[in-house]
mmCIF file of C-alpha atoms in Angstrom:
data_model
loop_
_atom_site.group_PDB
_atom_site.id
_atom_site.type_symbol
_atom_site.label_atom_id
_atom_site.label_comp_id
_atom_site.label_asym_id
_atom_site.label_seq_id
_atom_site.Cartn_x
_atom_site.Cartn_y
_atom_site.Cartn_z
ATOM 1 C CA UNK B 1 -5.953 53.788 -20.923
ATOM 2 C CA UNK B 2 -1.967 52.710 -21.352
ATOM 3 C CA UNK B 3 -2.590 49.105 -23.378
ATOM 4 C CA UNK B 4 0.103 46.165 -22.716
ATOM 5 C CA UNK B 5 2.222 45.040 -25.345
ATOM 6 C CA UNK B 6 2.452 42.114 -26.394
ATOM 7 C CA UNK B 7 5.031 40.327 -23.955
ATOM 8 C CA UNK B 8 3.289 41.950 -20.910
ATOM 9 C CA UNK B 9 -0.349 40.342 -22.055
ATOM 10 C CA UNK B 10 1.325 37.190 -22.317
ATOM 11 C CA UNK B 11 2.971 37.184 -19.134
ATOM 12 C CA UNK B 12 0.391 38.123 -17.894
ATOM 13 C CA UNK B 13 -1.722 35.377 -18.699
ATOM 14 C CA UNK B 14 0.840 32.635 -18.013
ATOM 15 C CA UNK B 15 1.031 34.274 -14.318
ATOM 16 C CA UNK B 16 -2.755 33.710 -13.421
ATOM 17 C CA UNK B 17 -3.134 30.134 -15.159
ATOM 18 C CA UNK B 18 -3.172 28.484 -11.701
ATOM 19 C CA UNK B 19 -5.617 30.155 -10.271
ATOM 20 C CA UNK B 20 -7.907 30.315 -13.469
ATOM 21 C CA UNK B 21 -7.590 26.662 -13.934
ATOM 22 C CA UNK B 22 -6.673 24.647 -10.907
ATOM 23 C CA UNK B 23 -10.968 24.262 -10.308
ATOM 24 C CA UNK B 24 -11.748 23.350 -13.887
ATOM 25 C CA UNK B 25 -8.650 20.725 -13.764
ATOM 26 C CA UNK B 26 -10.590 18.978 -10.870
ATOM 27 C CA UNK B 27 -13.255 18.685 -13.388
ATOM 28 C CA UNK B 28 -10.989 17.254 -15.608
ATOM 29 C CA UNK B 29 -10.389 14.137 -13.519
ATOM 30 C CA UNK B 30 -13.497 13.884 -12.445
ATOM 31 C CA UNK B 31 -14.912 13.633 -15.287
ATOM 32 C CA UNK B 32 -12.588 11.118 -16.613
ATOM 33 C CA UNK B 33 -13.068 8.720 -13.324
ATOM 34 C CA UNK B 34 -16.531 8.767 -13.438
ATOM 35 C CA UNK B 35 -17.093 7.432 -17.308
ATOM 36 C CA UNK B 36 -14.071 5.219 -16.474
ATOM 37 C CA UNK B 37 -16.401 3.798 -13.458
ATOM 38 C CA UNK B 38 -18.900 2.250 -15.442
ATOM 39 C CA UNK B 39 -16.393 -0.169 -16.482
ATOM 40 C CA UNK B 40 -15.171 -1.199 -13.334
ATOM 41 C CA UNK B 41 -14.997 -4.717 -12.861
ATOM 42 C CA UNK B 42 -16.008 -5.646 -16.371
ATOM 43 C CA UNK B 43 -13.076 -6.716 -17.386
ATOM 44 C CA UNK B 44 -12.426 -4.949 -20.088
ATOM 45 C CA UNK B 45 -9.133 -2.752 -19.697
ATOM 46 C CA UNK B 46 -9.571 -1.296 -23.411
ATOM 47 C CA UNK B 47 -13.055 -0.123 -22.472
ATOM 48 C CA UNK B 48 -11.652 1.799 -19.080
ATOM 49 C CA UNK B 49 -8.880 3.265 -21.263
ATOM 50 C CA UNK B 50 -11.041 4.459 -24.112
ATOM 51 C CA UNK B 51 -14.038 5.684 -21.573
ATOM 52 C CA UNK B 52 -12.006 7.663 -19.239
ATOM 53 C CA UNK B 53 -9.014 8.795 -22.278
ATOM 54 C CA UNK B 54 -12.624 10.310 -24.510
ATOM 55 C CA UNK B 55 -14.128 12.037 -21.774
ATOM 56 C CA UNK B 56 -10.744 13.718 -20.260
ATOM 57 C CA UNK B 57 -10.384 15.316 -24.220
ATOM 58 C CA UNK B 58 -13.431 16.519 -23.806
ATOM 59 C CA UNK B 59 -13.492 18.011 -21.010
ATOM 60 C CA UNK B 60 -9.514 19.220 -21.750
ATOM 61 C CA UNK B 61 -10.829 21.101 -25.106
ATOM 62 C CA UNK B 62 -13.617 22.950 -22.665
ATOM 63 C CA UNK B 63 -11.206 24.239 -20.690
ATOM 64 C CA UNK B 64 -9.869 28.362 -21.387
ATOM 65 C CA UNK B 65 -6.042 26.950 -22.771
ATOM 66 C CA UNK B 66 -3.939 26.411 -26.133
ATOM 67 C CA UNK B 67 -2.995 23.068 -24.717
ATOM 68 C CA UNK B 68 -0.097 20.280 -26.266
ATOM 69 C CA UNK B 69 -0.117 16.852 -25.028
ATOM 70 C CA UNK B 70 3.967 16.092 -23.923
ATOM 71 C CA UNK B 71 2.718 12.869 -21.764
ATOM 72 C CA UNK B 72 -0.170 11.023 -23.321
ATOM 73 C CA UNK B 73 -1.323 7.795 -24.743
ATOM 74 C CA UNK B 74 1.487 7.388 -26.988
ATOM 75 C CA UNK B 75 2.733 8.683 -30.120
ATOM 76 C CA UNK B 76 -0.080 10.340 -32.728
ATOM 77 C CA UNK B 77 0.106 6.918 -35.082
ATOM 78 C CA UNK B 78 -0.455 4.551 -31.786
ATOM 79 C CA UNK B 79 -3.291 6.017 -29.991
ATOM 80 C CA UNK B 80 -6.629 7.797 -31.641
ATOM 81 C CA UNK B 81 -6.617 10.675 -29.002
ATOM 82 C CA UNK B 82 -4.645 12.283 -26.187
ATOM 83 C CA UNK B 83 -1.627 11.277 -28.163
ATOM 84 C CA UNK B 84 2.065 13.174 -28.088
ATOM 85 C CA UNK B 85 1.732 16.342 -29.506
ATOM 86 C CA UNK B 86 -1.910 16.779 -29.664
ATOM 87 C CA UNK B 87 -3.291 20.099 -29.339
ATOM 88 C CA UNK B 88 -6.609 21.185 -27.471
ATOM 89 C CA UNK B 89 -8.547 24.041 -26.295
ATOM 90 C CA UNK B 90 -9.147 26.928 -28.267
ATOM 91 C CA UNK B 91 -8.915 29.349 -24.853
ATOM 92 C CA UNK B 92 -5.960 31.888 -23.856
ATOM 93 C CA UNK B 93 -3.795 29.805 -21.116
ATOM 94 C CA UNK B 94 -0.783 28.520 -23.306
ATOM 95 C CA UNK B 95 0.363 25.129 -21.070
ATOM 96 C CA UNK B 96 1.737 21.972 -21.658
ATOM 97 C CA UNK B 97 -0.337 18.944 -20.689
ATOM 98 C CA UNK B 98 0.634 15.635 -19.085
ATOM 99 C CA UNK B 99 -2.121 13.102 -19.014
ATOM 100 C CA UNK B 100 -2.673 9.216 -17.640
ATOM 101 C CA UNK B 101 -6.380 9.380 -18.062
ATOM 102 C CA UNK B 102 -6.555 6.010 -16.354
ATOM 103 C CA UNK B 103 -3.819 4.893 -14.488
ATOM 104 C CA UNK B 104 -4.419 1.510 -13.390
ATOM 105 C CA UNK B 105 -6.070 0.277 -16.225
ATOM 106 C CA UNK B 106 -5.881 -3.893 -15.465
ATOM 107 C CA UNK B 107 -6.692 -2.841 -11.972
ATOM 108 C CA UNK B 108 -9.484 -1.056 -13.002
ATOM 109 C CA UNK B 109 -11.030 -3.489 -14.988
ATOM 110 C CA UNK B 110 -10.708 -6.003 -12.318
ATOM 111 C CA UNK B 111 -12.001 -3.949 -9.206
ATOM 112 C CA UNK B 112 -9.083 -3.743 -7.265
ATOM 113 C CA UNK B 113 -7.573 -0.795 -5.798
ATOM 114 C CA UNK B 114 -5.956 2.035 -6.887
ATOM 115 C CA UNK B 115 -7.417 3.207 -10.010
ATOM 116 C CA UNK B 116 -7.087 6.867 -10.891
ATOM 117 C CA UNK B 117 -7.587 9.633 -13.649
ATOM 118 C CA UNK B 118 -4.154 11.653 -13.844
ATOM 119 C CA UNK B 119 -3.376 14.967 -15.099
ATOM 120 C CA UNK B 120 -0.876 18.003 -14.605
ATOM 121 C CA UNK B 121 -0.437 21.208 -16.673
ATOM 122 C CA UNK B 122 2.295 23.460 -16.959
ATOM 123 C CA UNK B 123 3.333 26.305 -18.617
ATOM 124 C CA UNK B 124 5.268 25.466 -21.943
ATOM 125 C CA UNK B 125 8.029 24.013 -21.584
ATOM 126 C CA UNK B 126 7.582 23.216 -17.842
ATOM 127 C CA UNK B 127 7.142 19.370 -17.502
ATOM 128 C CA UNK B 128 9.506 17.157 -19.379
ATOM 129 C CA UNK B 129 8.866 15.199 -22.697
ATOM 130 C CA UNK B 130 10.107 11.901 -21.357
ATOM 131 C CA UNK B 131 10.439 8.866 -23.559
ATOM 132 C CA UNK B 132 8.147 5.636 -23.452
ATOM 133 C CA UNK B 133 10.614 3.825 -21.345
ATOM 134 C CA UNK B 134 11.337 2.053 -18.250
ATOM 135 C CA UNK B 135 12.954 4.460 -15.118
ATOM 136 C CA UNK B 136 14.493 3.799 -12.037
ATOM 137 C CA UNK B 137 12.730 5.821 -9.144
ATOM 138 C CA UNK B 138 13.224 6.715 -5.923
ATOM 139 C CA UNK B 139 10.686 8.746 -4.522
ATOM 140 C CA UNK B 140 10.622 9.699 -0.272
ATOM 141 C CA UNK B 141 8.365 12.114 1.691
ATOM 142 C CA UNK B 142 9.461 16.263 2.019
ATOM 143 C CA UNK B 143 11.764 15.270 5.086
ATOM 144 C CA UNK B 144 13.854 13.335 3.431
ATOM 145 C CA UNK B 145 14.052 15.281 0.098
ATOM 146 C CA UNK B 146 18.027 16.390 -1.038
ATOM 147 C CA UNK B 147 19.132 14.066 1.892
ATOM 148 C CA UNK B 148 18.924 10.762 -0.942
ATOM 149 C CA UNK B 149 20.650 9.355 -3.770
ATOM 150 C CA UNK B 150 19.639 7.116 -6.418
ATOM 151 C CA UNK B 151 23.143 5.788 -6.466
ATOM 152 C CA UNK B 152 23.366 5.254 -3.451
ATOM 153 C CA UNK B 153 23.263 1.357 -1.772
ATOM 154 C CA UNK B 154 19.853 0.410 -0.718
ATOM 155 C CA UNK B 155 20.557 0.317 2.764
ATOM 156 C CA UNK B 156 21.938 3.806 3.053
ATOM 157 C CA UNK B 157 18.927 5.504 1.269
ATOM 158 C CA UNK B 158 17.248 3.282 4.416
ATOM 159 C CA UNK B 159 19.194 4.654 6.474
ATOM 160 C CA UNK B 160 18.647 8.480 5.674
ATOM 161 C CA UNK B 161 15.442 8.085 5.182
ATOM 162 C CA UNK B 162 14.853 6.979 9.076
ATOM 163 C CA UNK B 163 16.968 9.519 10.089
ATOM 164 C CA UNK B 164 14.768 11.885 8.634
ATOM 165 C CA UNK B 165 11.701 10.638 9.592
ATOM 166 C CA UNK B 166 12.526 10.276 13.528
ATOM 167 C CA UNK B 167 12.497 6.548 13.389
ATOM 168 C CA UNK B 168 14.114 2.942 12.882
ATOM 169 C CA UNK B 169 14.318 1.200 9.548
ATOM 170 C CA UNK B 170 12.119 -1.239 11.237
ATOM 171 C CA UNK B 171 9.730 1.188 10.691
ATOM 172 C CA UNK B 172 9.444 2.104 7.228
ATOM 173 C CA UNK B 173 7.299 0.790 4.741
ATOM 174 C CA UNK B 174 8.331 0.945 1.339
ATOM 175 C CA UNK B 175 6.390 0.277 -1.821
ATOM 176 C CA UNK B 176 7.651 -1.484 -5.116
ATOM 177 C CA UNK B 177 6.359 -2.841 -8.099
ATOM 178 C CA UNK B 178 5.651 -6.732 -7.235
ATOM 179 C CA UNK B 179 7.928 -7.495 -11.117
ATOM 180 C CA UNK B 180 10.289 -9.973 -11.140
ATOM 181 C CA UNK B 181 12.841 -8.003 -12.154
ATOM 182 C CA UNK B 182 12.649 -6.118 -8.652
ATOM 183 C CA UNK B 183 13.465 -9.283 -6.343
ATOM 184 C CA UNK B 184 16.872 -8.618 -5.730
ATOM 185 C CA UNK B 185 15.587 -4.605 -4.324
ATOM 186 C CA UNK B 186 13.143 -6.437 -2.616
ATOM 187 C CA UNK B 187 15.230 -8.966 -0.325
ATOM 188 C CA UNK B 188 17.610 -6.176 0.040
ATOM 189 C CA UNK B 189 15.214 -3.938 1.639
ATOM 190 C CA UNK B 190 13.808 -6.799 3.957
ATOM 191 C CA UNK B 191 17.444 -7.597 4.973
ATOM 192 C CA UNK B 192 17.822 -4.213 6.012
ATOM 193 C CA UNK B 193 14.465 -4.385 7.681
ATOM 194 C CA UNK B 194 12.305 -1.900 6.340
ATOM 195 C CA UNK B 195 9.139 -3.698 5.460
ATOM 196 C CA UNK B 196 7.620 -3.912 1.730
ATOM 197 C CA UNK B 197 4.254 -3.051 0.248
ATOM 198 C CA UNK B 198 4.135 -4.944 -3.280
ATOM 199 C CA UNK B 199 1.709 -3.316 -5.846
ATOM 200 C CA UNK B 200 0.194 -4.408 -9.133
ATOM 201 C CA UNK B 201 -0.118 -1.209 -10.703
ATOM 202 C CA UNK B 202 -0.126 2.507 -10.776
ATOM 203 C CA UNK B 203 2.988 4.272 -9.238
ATOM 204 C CA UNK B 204 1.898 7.455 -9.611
ATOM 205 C CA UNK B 205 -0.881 6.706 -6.645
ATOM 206 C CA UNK B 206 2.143 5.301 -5.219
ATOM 207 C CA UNK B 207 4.026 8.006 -4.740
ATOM 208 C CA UNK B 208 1.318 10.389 -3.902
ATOM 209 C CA UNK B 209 0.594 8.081 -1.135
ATOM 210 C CA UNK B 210 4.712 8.752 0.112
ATOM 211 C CA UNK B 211 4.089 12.723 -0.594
ATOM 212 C CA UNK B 212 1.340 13.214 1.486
ATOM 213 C CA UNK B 213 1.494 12.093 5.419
ATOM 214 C CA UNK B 214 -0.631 9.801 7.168
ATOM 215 C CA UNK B 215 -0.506 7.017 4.820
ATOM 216 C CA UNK B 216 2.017 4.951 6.321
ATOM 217 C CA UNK B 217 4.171 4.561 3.218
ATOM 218 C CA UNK B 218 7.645 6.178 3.347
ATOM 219 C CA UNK B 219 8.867 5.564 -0.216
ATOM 220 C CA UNK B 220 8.997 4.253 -3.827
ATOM 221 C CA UNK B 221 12.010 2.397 -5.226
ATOM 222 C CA UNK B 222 12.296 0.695 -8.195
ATOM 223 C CA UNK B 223 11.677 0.822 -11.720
ATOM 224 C CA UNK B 224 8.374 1.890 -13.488
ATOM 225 C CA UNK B 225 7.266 3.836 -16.629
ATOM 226 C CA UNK B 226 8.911 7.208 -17.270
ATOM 227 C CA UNK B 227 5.956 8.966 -18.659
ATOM 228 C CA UNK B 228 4.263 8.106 -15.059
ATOM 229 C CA UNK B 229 7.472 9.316 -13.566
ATOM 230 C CA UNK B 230 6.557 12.966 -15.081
ATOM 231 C CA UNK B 231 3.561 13.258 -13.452
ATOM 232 C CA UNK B 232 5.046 12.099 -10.001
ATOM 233 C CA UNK B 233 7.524 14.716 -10.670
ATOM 234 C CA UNK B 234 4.577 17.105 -11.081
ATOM 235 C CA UNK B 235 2.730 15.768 -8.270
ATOM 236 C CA UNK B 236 6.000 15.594 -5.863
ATOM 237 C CA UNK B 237 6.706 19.624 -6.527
ATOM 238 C CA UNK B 238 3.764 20.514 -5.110
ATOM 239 C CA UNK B 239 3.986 18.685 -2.076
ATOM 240 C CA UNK B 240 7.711 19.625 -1.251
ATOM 241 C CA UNK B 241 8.221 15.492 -1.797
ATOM 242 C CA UNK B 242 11.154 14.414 -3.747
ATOM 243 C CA UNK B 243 11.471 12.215 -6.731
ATOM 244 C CA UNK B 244 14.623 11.435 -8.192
ATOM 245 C CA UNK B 245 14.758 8.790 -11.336
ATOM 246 C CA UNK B 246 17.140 8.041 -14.335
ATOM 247 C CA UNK B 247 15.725 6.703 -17.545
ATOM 248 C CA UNK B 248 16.448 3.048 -18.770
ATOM 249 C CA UNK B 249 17.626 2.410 -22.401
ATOM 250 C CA UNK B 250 16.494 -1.408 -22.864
ATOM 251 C CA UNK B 251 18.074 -1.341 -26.602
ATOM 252 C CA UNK B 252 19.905 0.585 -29.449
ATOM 253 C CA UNK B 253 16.840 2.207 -30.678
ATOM 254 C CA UNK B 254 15.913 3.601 -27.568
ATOM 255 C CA UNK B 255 19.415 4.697 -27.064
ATOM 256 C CA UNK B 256 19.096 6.541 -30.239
ATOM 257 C CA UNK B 257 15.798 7.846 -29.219
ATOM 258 C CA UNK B 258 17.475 9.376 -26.067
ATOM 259 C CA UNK B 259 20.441 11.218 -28.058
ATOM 260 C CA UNK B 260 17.119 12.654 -30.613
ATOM 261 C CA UNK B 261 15.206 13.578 -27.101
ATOM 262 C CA UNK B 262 18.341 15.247 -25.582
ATOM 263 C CA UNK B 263 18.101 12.448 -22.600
ATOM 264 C CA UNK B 264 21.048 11.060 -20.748
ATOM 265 C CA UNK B 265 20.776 7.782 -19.887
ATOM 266 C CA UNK B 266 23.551 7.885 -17.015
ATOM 267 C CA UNK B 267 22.116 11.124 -15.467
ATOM 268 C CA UNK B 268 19.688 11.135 -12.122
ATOM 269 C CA UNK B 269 17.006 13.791 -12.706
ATOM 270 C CA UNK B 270 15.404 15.340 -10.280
ATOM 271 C CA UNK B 271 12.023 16.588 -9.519
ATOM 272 C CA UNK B 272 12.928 20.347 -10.804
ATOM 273 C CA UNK B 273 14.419 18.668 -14.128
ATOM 274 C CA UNK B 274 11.289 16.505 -14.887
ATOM 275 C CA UNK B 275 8.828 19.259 -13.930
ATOM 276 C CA UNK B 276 10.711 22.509 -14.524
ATOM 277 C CA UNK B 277 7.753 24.585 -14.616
ATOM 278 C CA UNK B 278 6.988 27.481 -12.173
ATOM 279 C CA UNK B 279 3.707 27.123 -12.424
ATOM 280 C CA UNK B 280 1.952 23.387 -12.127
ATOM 281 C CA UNK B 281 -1.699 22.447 -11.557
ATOM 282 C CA UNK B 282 -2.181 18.646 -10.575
ATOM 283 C CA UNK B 283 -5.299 16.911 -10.077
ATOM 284 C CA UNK B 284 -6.181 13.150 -9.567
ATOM 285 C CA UNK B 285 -9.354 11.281 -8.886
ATOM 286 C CA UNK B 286 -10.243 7.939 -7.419
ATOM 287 C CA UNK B 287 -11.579 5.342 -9.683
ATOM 288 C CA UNK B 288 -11.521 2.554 -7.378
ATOM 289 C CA UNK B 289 -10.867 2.757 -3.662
ATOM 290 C CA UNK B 290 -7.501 3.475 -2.497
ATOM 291 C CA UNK B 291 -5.726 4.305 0.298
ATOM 292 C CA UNK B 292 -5.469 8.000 -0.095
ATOM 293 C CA UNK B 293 -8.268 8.553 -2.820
ATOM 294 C CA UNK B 294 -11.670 6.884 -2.660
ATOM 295 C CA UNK B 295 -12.973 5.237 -5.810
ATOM 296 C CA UNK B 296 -16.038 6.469 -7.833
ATOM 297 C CA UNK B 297 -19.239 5.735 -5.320
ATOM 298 C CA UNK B 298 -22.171 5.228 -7.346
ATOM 299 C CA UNK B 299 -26.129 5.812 -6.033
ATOM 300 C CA UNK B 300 -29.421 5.904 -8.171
ATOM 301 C CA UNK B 301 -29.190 8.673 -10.802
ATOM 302 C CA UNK B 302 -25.497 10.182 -9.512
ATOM 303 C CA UNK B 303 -21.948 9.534 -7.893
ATOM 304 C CA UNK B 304 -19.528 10.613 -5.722
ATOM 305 C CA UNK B 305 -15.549 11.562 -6.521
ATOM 306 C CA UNK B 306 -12.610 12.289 -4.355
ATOM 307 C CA UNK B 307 -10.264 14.191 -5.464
ATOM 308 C CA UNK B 308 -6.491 15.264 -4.873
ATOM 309 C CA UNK B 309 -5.803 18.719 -6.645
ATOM 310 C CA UNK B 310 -2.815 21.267 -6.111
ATOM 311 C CA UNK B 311 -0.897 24.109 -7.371
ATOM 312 C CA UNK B 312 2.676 24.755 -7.258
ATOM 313 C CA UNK B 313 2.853 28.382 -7.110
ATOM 314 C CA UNK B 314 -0.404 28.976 -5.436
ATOM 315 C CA UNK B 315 0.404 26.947 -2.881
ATOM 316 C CA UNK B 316 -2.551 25.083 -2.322
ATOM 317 C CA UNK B 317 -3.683 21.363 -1.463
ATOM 318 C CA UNK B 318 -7.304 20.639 -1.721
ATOM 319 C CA UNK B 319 -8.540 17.258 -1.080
ATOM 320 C CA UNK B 320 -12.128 17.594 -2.815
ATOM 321 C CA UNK B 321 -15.288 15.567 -2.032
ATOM 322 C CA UNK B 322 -17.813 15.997 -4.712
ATOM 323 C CA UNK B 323 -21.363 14.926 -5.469
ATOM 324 C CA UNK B 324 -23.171 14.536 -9.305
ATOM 325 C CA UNK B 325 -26.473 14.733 -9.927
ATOM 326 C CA UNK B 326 -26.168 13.002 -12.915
ATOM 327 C CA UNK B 327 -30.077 12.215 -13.859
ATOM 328 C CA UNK B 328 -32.740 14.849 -14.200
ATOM 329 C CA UNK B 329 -34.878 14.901 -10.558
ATOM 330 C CA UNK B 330 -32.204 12.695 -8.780
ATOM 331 C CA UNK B 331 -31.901 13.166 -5.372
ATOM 332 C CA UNK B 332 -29.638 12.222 -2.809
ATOM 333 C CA UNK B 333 -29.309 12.638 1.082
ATOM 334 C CA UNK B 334 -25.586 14.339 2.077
ATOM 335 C CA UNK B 335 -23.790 12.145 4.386
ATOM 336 C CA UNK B 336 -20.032 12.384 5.253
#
């Protein structure tokens, strides 16, 4: 038998990733939203973070890959695990992790909507290492996408996006941030008549909801967190959405930090520059009820997830509705 060097092996490896581990990604998530769950409504966002950000390690370090953390909980002297740089897994997939184990952490902790465990993997070098910054994002459904510009006015993004859609502006609905730094974005897109959906929290649920049809919101403008904007990115390949977003320097030292990173400040990257990869596994599960994910239902001795999970290059969207048996003899009756 002819053996494969080493380049083919490797190759080789990298090609089936998405297959081998879109599955045991879902598990990932899920495993993270459901010890999150326990502290939903407790008010206690620490507890949510550290519950759901232990249980996603150890589930991540199960899994068959030579992972490294490029989006995580921070840098390694700020946050015990899932930090920058961390590696996991002891298996043969070589990928590079992005994580937001719960996104939606205040929400969470109160019981509101819109809590979710986060994660996408790529191969090396195949989702961006984006500074702990603010970015401006503009994020519309697979019609629109290459038809925007961030630097475009307002009302002309509007305007395309409409166009693409089959419809008046009247008829958009477009989510944003409820910050106060956003009120000037948000009376201009009322004076152009779109309507607004004001959030709390979490705009990577935010522009999932955009990505995927039937949820009645038609974009994401505004500014949020970069690292979440990586994970969009991730989330908006696989769909065919589009997310376009240029990182914010709010000082000297982050300016500095961008020239060390190799980011440009002025520059509008797109979804193929903040997830490069060609090969990307995304999964994200409900922690509390949403719009497009339900929450974490809990009975006597299990739960109930629902999940979101794709791949790029497999082509494949699987919306995934799973019962635990969590206790030894529970039971439960399957309903839809």
């Amino acid at each position: 038998m002819t053996g494969k060097g080493k380049g083919q092996g490797t190759q080789a490896r990298t090609g089936s990733f998405e297959h081998a581990l879109v599955l045991e990604t879902a598990r990932v998530t899920e495993g993270a939203a459901l010890a999150a769950s326990r502290w939903v409504g407790m008010g206690d966002k620490n507890a949510v973070d550290g519950a759901g950000t232990e249980a996603m390690r150890e589930l991540l370090n199960s899994l068959d890959i030579r992972g490294r953390v490029v989006i995580g909980e921070g840098e390694m002297d700020e946050a015990p695990m899932l930090y920058i740089g961390e590696e996991l897994g002891q298996g043969q997939y070589e990928v590079d992790i992005a994580v937001d184990p719960v996104e939606g952490t205040s929400v969470t902790a109160k019981g509101l909507p819109n809590g979710l465990a986060v994660i996408a993997l790529s191969e090396r070098g195949g989702l961006m290492h984006a500074p702990d910054c603010y970015m401006d994002k503009l994020v519309v459904p697979p019609p629109a996408a290459g038809r925007v510009n961030l630097d475009w006015p307002v009302e002309a993004n509007l305007s395309v996006l409409a166009q693409s859609l089959e419809r008046d502006v009247e008829d958009l609905l477009v989510t944003i941030l409820d910050r106060e730094r956003h009120a000037d974005l948000i009376r201009r897109v009322r004076q152009a008549g779109a309507r607004v959906k004001l959030i709390g929290d979490g705009d990577v649920v935010a522009s999932l909801a955009v990505g995927v049809r039937g949820t009645g919101v038609h974009a994401l403008m505004g500014s949020g967190g970069a690292p979440e904007g990586v994970l969009s990115a991730a989330a908006m390949k696989c769909l065919g959405a589009e997310i376009q977003g240029r990182f914010i320097a709010e000082d000297d030292a982050m300016r500095e930090r961008f020239v060390s990173m190799g980011v440009d400040e002025h520059k509008i990257y797109k979804t193929d520059e903040l997830a490069p990869g060609s090969q990307i596994v995304f999964s994200a599960t409900g922690i509390t009820y949403g719009e497009l994910l339900s929450g974490v239902r809990r009975f006597g001795g299990g739960a109930r997830t629902h999940t979101l999970v794709m791949g790029y290059a497999s082509r494949v969207v699987r919306f995934i509705d799973t019962v635990h048996l969590e206790d030894d003899g529970a039971r439960v009756t399957i309903r839809v």
